[in-house]
Protein backbone atom coordinates (compact mmCIF):
# COMPACT_ATOMS: atom_id res chain seq x y z
CA UNK A 1 0.00 0.00 0.00
CA UNK A 2 1.61 3.21 -1.18
CA UNK A 3 0.97 5.88 1.42
CA UNK A 4 2.39 8.83 -0.50
CA UNK A 5 1.66 9.19 -4.20
CA UNK A 6 3.71 11.67 -6.23
CA UNK A 7 3.17 13.04 -9.71
CA UNK A 8 4.35 13.62 -12.33
CA UNK A 9 7.20 11.14 -12.65
CA UNK A 10 9.11 13.58 -14.85
CA UNK A 11 8.71 17.24 -15.70
CA UNK A 12 10.33 19.50 -18.28
CA UNK A 13 10.03 23.25 -17.80
CA UNK A 14 11.51 26.21 -19.61
CA UNK A 15 13.79 28.56 -17.73
CA UNK A 16 11.71 31.14 -15.92
CA UNK A 17 8.63 28.95 -15.82
CA UNK A 18 6.78 27.47 -12.85
CA UNK A 19 7.41 23.85 -11.86
CA UNK A 20 4.64 22.11 -9.95
CA UNK A 21 4.91 18.70 -8.31
CA UNK A 22 2.00 17.12 -6.49
CA UNK A 23 1.70 14.60 -3.70
CA UNK A 24 -1.21 12.90 -2.00
CA UNK A 25 -1.19 10.95 1.23
CA UNK A 26 -3.54 8.55 2.98
CA UNK A 27 -2.43 8.40 6.60
CA UNK A 28 -4.09 11.20 8.55
CA UNK A 29 -1.56 10.74 11.34
CA UNK A 30 1.13 12.32 9.18
CA UNK A 31 1.97 15.76 10.54
CA UNK A 32 5.17 16.77 8.81
CA UNK A 33 5.57 17.06 5.07
CA UNK A 34 9.07 17.70 3.77
CA UNK A 35 10.39 17.98 0.26
CA UNK A 36 13.84 16.66 -0.53
CA UNK A 37 16.02 17.68 -3.47
CA UNK A 38 18.49 15.21 -4.94
CA UNK A 39 21.19 16.04 -7.45
CA UNK A 40 22.86 13.26 -9.47
CA UNK A 41 25.45 11.43 -7.41
CA UNK A 42 24.27 12.99 -4.17
CA UNK A 43 21.97 12.01 -1.36
CA UNK A 44 18.61 13.73 -0.86
CA UNK A 45 18.75 17.00 1.05
CA UNK A 46 15.89 18.73 2.84
CA UNK A 47 14.58 21.61 0.73
CA UNK A 48 11.48 22.85 2.51
CA UNK A 49 8.89 21.40 4.86
CA UNK A 50 5.42 22.21 6.19
CA UNK A 51 3.21 21.24 9.12
CA UNK A 52 -0.56 20.80 8.60
CA UNK A 53 -1.48 23.84 10.70
CA UNK A 54 -0.63 26.15 7.79
CA UNK A 55 -1.77 26.09 4.19
CA UNK A 56 1.32 27.54 2.59
CA UNK A 57 5.01 28.00 3.26
CA UNK A 58 7.36 29.96 1.10
CA UNK A 59 11.15 30.02 1.08
CA UNK A 60 12.60 32.06 -1.73
CA UNK A 61 11.41 30.62 -5.04
CA UNK A 62 10.08 27.45 -3.39
CA UNK A 63 6.54 27.23 -2.01
CA UNK A 64 4.63 24.36 -0.46
CA UNK A 65 0.86 24.47 -0.73
CA UNK A 66 -1.02 22.18 1.67
CA UNK A 67 -4.65 21.07 1.52
CA UNK A 68 -5.47 19.12 4.67
CA UNK A 69 -9.03 18.21 3.71
CA UNK A 70 -7.92 16.81 0.36
CA UNK A 71 -4.81 15.21 1.89
CA UNK A 72 -2.67 16.77 -0.79
CA UNK A 73 0.39 18.99 -0.90
CA UNK A 74 2.44 20.40 -3.70
CA UNK A 75 5.77 22.04 -4.41
CA UNK A 76 5.88 25.11 -6.61
CA UNK A 77 9.19 26.34 -7.98
CA UNK A 78 8.84 29.86 -9.33
CA UNK A 79 11.20 31.27 -11.96
CA UNK A 80 12.68 27.80 -12.47
CA UNK A 81 16.38 27.75 -13.28
CA UNK A 82 18.60 25.12 -14.94
CA UNK A 83 20.30 24.70 -11.56
CA UNK A 84 16.98 23.45 -10.17
CA UNK A 85 17.23 20.38 -12.42
CA UNK A 86 17.17 17.50 -9.94
CA UNK A 87 14.97 14.76 -8.55
CA UNK A 88 12.44 15.93 -5.99
CA UNK A 89 10.89 13.68 -3.37
CA UNK A 90 7.91 14.50 -1.24
CA UNK A 91 7.67 12.74 2.08
CA UNK A 92 5.41 12.47 5.09
CA UNK A 93 6.12 11.68 8.71
CA UNK A 94 4.28 11.18 11.95
CA UNK A 95 5.35 12.85 15.17
CA UNK A 96 7.41 10.43 17.25
CA UNK A 97 7.92 8.09 14.31
CA UNK A 98 11.39 7.35 13.12
CA UNK A 99 11.01 7.12 9.40
CA UNK A 100 9.57 9.25 6.66
CA UNK A 101 7.43 7.74 3.92
CA UNK A 102 8.61 8.93 0.54
CA UNK A 103 6.92 9.47 -2.79
CA UNK A 104 8.41 7.91 -5.90
CA UNK A 105 10.24 11.05 -6.96
CA UNK A 106 9.95 13.55 -9.83
CA UNK A 107 12.79 14.23 -12.19
CA UNK A 108 12.74 17.92 -13.08
CA UNK A 109 14.58 19.25 -16.11
CA UNK A 110 14.72 23.01 -16.61
CA UNK A 111 15.70 23.90 -20.16
CA UNK A 112 17.74 27.07 -20.68
CA UNK B 1 31.85 19.61 8.42
CA UNK B 2 28.72 17.81 9.59
CA UNK B 3 28.13 14.89 7.32
CA UNK B 4 27.14 11.30 6.71
CA UNK B 5 29.72 9.25 4.84
CA UNK B 6 29.32 5.94 3.08
CA UNK B 7 31.83 3.51 1.64
CA UNK B 8 32.22 2.26 -0.93
CA UNK B 9 30.41 4.60 -3.30
CA UNK B 10 30.30 2.01 -6.06
CA UNK B 11 30.43 -1.76 -5.79
CA UNK B 12 30.06 -4.58 -8.29
CA UNK B 13 29.92 -8.05 -6.83
CA UNK B 14 28.71 -11.56 -7.58
CA UNK B 15 25.79 -13.47 -6.16
CA UNK B 16 26.49 -14.93 -2.76
CA UNK B 17 29.64 -13.01 -1.89
CA UNK B 18 29.20 -11.33 1.47
CA UNK B 19 29.66 -7.58 1.56
CA UNK B 20 29.43 -4.69 3.99
CA UNK B 21 28.60 -1.08 3.24
CA UNK B 22 29.81 1.26 5.94
CA UNK B 23 28.05 4.37 7.19
CA UNK B 24 29.38 6.93 9.60
CA UNK B 25 28.04 10.24 10.92
CA UNK B 26 29.86 12.93 12.88
CA UNK B 27 26.83 14.76 14.26
CA UNK B 28 26.32 12.65 17.39
CA UNK B 29 22.94 11.57 16.06
CA UNK B 30 21.07 8.83 17.87
CA UNK B 31 18.87 7.70 14.97
CA UNK B 32 20.30 6.11 11.85
CA UNK B 33 18.67 4.23 9.01
CA UNK B 34 19.28 2.61 5.66
CA UNK B 35 17.19 3.15 2.55
CA UNK B 36 17.29 1.69 -0.91
CA UNK B 37 16.27 3.72 -3.92
CA UNK B 38 14.88 2.01 -6.99
CA UNK B 39 13.39 3.62 -10.12
CA UNK B 40 9.71 4.32 -9.66
CA UNK B 41 9.72 3.11 -6.06
CA UNK B 42 11.21 6.07 -4.25
CA UNK B 43 13.13 5.51 -1.03
CA UNK B 44 12.24 2.48 1.06
CA UNK B 45 13.58 1.96 4.54
CA UNK B 46 15.54 -1.26 5.12
CA UNK B 47 16.57 -1.07 8.78
CA UNK B 48 16.86 1.58 11.41
CA UNK B 49 18.57 2.09 14.74
CA UNK B 50 17.28 4.24 17.57
CA UNK B 51 20.58 4.12 19.44
CA UNK B 52 23.57 1.92 20.17
CA UNK B 53 22.60 -1.77 20.22
CA UNK B 54 18.97 -0.93 19.30
CA UNK B 55 17.97 -1.86 15.75
CA UNK B 56 14.73 -2.79 14.05
CA UNK B 57 13.35 -3.74 10.65
CA UNK B 58 12.04 -1.22 8.20
CA UNK B 59 9.81 -1.92 5.23
CA UNK B 60 12.15 -4.12 3.17
CA UNK B 61 14.56 -5.91 5.55
CA UNK B 62 14.80 -9.30 3.80
CA UNK B 63 18.35 -10.19 2.84
CA UNK B 64 19.99 -7.50 4.96
CA UNK B 65 21.56 -7.26 8.40
CA UNK B 66 22.75 -4.30 10.42
CA UNK B 67 24.61 -3.64 13.63
CA UNK B 68 25.08 -0.58 15.83
CA UNK B 69 28.00 -1.08 18.17
CA UNK B 70 29.06 2.56 18.16
CA UNK B 71 26.90 5.65 17.97
CA UNK B 72 28.58 7.01 14.86
CA UNK B 73 28.61 3.82 12.75
CA UNK B 74 25.79 1.80 11.22
CA UNK B 75 27.03 -0.77 8.68
CA UNK B 76 24.72 -2.58 6.27
CA UNK B 77 25.57 -6.24 5.70
CA UNK B 78 24.48 -8.39 2.79
CA UNK B 79 25.49 -11.92 3.73
CA UNK B 80 24.45 -13.53 0.45
CA UNK B 81 23.69 -10.83 -2.10
CA UNK B 82 21.31 -11.56 -4.94
CA UNK B 83 20.66 -9.65 -8.19
CA UNK B 84 17.41 -8.21 -6.79
CA UNK B 85 19.51 -6.30 -4.29
CA UNK B 86 21.07 -4.28 -7.09
CA UNK B 87 20.12 -0.78 -6.07
CA UNK B 88 21.23 2.62 -4.81
CA UNK B 89 21.62 2.61 -1.05
CA UNK B 90 21.46 5.61 1.27
CA UNK B 91 22.35 5.89 4.91
CA UNK B 92 20.60 8.64 6.86
CA UNK B 93 20.78 10.02 10.37
CA UNK B 94 18.66 12.21 12.63
CA UNK B 95 19.24 13.76 16.01
CA UNK B 96 16.85 11.31 17.64
CA UNK B 97 14.04 8.91 16.72
CA UNK B 98 11.28 11.51 16.39
CA UNK B 99 13.39 14.23 14.77
CA UNK B 100 11.94 15.72 11.63
CA UNK B 101 15.00 16.34 9.49
CA UNK B 102 17.07 13.51 8.12
CA UNK B 103 20.60 13.90 6.79
CA UNK B 104 21.52 11.58 3.97
CA UNK B 105 24.85 10.17 2.88
CA UNK B 106 26.00 10.38 -0.76
CA UNK B 107 24.81 6.88 -1.65
CA UNK B 108 26.31 3.54 -2.60
CA UNK B 109 25.50 2.08 -5.99
CA UNK B 110 25.54 -1.71 -5.72
CA UNK B 111 25.40 -4.10 -8.65
CA UNK B 112 25.04 -7.83 -7.98
CA UNK B 113 25.64 -10.06 -11.00
Coordinates of C-alpha atoms in Angstrom, one line a residue:
Chain A
X1 CA 0.0 0.0 0.0
X2 CA 1.6 3.2 -1.2
X3 CA 1.0 5.9 1.4
X4 CA 2.4 8.8 -0.5
X5 CA 1.7 9.2 -4.2
X6 CA 3.7 11.7 -6.2
X7 CA 3.2 13.0 -9.7
X8 CA 4.4 13.6 -12.3
X9 CA 7.2 11.1 -12.7
X10 CA 9.1 13.6 -14.8
X11 CA 8.7 17.2 -15.7
X12 CA 10.3 19.5 -18.3
X13 CA 10.0 23.3 -17.8
X14 CA 11.5 26.2 -19.6
X15 CA 13.8 28.6 -17.7
X16 CA 11.7 31.1 -15.9
X17 CA 8.6 28.9 -15.8
X18 CA 6.8 27.5 -12.9
X19 CA 7.4 23.9 -11.9
X20 CA 4.6 22.1 -10.0
X21 CA 4.9 18.7 -8.3
X22 CA 2.0 17.1 -6.5
X23 CA 1.7 14.6 -3.7
X24 CA -1.2 12.9 -2.0
X25 CA -1.2 11.0 1.2
X26 CA -3.5 8.6 3.0
X27 CA -2.4 8.4 6.6
X28 CA -4.1 11.2 8.5
X29 CA -1.6 10.7 11.3
X30 CA 1.1 12.3 9.2
X31 CA 2.0 15.8 10.5
X32 CA 5.2 16.8 8.8
X33 CA 5.6 17.1 5.1
X34 CA 9.1 17.7 3.8
X35 CA 10.4 18.0 0.3
X36 CA 13.8 16.7 -0.5
X37 CA 16.0 17.7 -3.5
X38 CA 18.5 15.2 -4.9
X39 CA 21.2 16.0 -7.5
X40 CA 22.9 13.3 -9.5
X41 CA 25.4 11.4 -7.4
X42 CA 24.3 13.0 -4.2
X43 CA 22.0 12.0 -1.4
X44 CA 18.6 13.7 -0.9
X45 CA 18.7 17.0 1.1
X46 CA 15.9 18.7 2.8
X47 CA 14.6 21.6 0.7
X48 CA 11.5 22.9 2.5
X49 CA 8.9 21.4 4.9
X50 CA 5.4 22.2 6.2
X51 CA 3.2 21.2 9.1
X52 CA -0.6 20.8 8.6
X53 CA -1.5 23.8 10.7
X54 CA -0.6 26.2 7.8
X55 CA -1.8 26.1 4.2
X56 CA 1.3 27.5 2.6
X57 CA 5.0 28.0 3.3
X58 CA 7.4 30.0 1.1
X59 CA 11.2 30.0 1.1
X60 CA 12.6 32.1 -1.7
X61 CA 11.4 30.6 -5.0
X62 CA 10.1 27.5 -3.4
X63 CA 6.5 27.2 -2.0
X64 CA 4.6 24.4 -0.5
X65 CA 0.9 24.5 -0.7
X66 CA -1.0 22.2 1.7
X67 CA -4.6 21.1 1.5
X68 CA -5.5 19.1 4.7
X69 CA -9.0 18.2 3.7
X70 CA -7.9 16.8 0.4
X71 CA -4.8 15.2 1.9
X72 CA -2.7 16.8 -0.8
X73 CA 0.4 19.0 -0.9
X74 CA 2.4 20.4 -3.7
X75 CA 5.8 22.0 -4.4
X76 CA 5.9 25.1 -6.6
X77 CA 9.2 26.3 -8.0
X78 CA 8.8 29.9 -9.3
X79 CA 11.2 31.3 -12.0
X80 CA 12.7 27.8 -12.5
X81 CA 16.4 27.8 -13.3
X82 CA 18.6 25.1 -14.9
X83 CA 20.3 24.7 -11.6
X84 CA 17.0 23.5 -10.2
X85 CA 17.2 20.4 -12.4
X86 CA 17.2 17.5 -9.9
X87 CA 15.0 14.8 -8.6
X88 CA 12.4 15.9 -6.0
X89 CA 10.9 13.7 -3.4
X90 CA 7.9 14.5 -1.2
X91 CA 7.7 12.7 2.1
X92 CA 5.4 12.5 5.1
X93 CA 6.1 11.7 8.7
X94 CA 4.3 11.2 12.0
X95 CA 5.4 12.8 15.2
X96 CA 7.4 10.4 17.2
X97 CA 7.9 8.1 14.3
X98 CA 11.4 7.4 13.1
X99 CA 11.0 7.1 9.4
X100 CA 9.6 9.3 6.7
X101 CA 7.4 7.7 3.9
X102 CA 8.6 8.9 0.5
X103 CA 6.9 9.5 -2.8
X104 CA 8.4 7.9 -5.9
X105 CA 10.2 11.0 -7.0
X106 CA 9.9 13.5 -9.8
X107 CA 12.8 14.2 -12.2
X108 CA 12.7 17.9 -13.1
X109 CA 14.6 19.2 -16.1
X110 CA 14.7 23.0 -16.6
X111 CA 15.7 23.9 -20.2
X112 CA 17.7 27.1 -20.7
Chain B
X1 CA 31.9 19.6 8.4
X2 CA 28.7 17.8 9.6
X3 CA 28.1 14.9 7.3
X4 CA 27.1 11.3 6.7
X5 CA 29.7 9.3 4.8
X6 CA 29.3 5.9 3.1
X7 CA 31.8 3.5 1.6
X8 CA 32.2 2.3 -0.9
X9 CA 30.4 4.6 -3.3
X10 CA 30.3 2.0 -6.1
X11 CA 30.4 -1.8 -5.8
X12 CA 30.1 -4.6 -8.3
X13 CA 29.9 -8.1 -6.8
X14 CA 28.7 -11.6 -7.6
X15 CA 25.8 -13.5 -6.2
X16 CA 26.5 -14.9 -2.8
X17 CA 29.6 -13.0 -1.9
X18 CA 29.2 -11.3 1.5
X19 CA 29.7 -7.6 1.6
X20 CA 29.4 -4.7 4.0
X21 CA 28.6 -1.1 3.2
X22 CA 29.8 1.3 5.9
X23 CA 28.0 4.4 7.2
X24 CA 29.4 6.9 9.6
X25 CA 28.0 10.2 10.9
X26 CA 29.9 12.9 12.9
X27 CA 26.8 14.8 14.3
X28 CA 26.3 12.7 17.4
X29 CA 22.9 11.6 16.1
X30 CA 21.1 8.8 17.9
X31 CA 18.9 7.7 15.0
X32 CA 20.3 6.1 11.8
X33 CA 18.7 4.2 9.0
X34 CA 19.3 2.6 5.7
X35 CA 17.2 3.2 2.6
X36 CA 17.3 1.7 -0.9
X37 CA 16.3 3.7 -3.9
X38 CA 14.9 2.0 -7.0
X39 CA 13.4 3.6 -10.1
X40 CA 9.7 4.3 -9.7
X41 CA 9.7 3.1 -6.1
X42 CA 11.2 6.1 -4.2
X43 CA 13.1 5.5 -1.0
X44 CA 12.2 2.5 1.1
X45 CA 13.6 2.0 4.5
X46 CA 15.5 -1.3 5.1
X47 CA 16.6 -1.1 8.8
X48 CA 16.9 1.6 11.4
X49 CA 18.6 2.1 14.7
X50 CA 17.3 4.2 17.6
X51 CA 20.6 4.1 19.4
X52 CA 23.6 1.9 20.2
X53 CA 22.6 -1.8 20.2
X54 CA 19.0 -0.9 19.3
X55 CA 18.0 -1.9 15.8
X56 CA 14.7 -2.8 14.0
X57 CA 13.3 -3.7 10.7
X58 CA 12.0 -1.2 8.2
X59 CA 9.8 -1.9 5.2
X60 CA 12.2 -4.1 3.2
X61 CA 14.6 -5.9 5.5
X62 CA 14.8 -9.3 3.8
X63 CA 18.3 -10.2 2.8
X64 CA 20.0 -7.5 5.0
X65 CA 21.6 -7.3 8.4
X66 CA 22.8 -4.3 10.4
X67 CA 24.6 -3.6 13.6
X68 CA 25.1 -0.6 15.8
X69 CA 28.0 -1.1 18.2
X70 CA 29.1 2.6 18.2
X71 CA 26.9 5.6 18.0
X72 CA 28.6 7.0 14.9
X73 CA 28.6 3.8 12.7
X74 CA 25.8 1.8 11.2
X75 CA 27.0 -0.8 8.7
X76 CA 24.7 -2.6 6.3
X77 CA 25.6 -6.2 5.7
X78 CA 24.5 -8.4 2.8
X79 CA 25.5 -11.9 3.7
X80 CA 24.4 -13.5 0.5
X81 CA 23.7 -10.8 -2.1
X82 CA 21.3 -11.6 -4.9
X83 CA 20.7 -9.7 -8.2
X84 CA 17.4 -8.2 -6.8
X85 CA 19.5 -6.3 -4.3
X86 CA 21.1 -4.3 -7.1
X87 CA 20.1 -0.8 -6.1
X88 CA 21.2 2.6 -4.8
X89 CA 21.6 2.6 -1.0
X90 CA 21.5 5.6 1.3
X91 CA 22.3 5.9 4.9
X92 CA 20.6 8.6 6.9
X93 CA 20.8 10.0 10.4
X94 CA 18.7 12.2 12.6
X95 CA 19.2 13.8 16.0
X96 CA 16.9 11.3 17.6
X97 CA 14.0 8.9 16.7
X98 CA 11.3 11.5 16.4
X99 CA 13.4 14.2 14.8
X100 CA 11.9 15.7 11.6
X101 CA 15.0 16.3 9.5
X102 CA 17.1 13.5 8.1
X103 CA 20.6 13.9 6.8
X104 CA 21.5 11.6 4.0
X105 CA 24.8 10.2 2.9
X106 CA 26.0 10.4 -0.8
X107 CA 24.8 6.9 -1.7
X108 CA 26.3 3.5 -2.6
X109 CA 25.5 2.1 -6.0
X110 CA 25.5 -1.7 -5.7
X111 CA 25.4 -4.1 -8.6
X112 CA 25.0 -7.8 -8.0
X113 CA 25.6 -10.1 -11.0

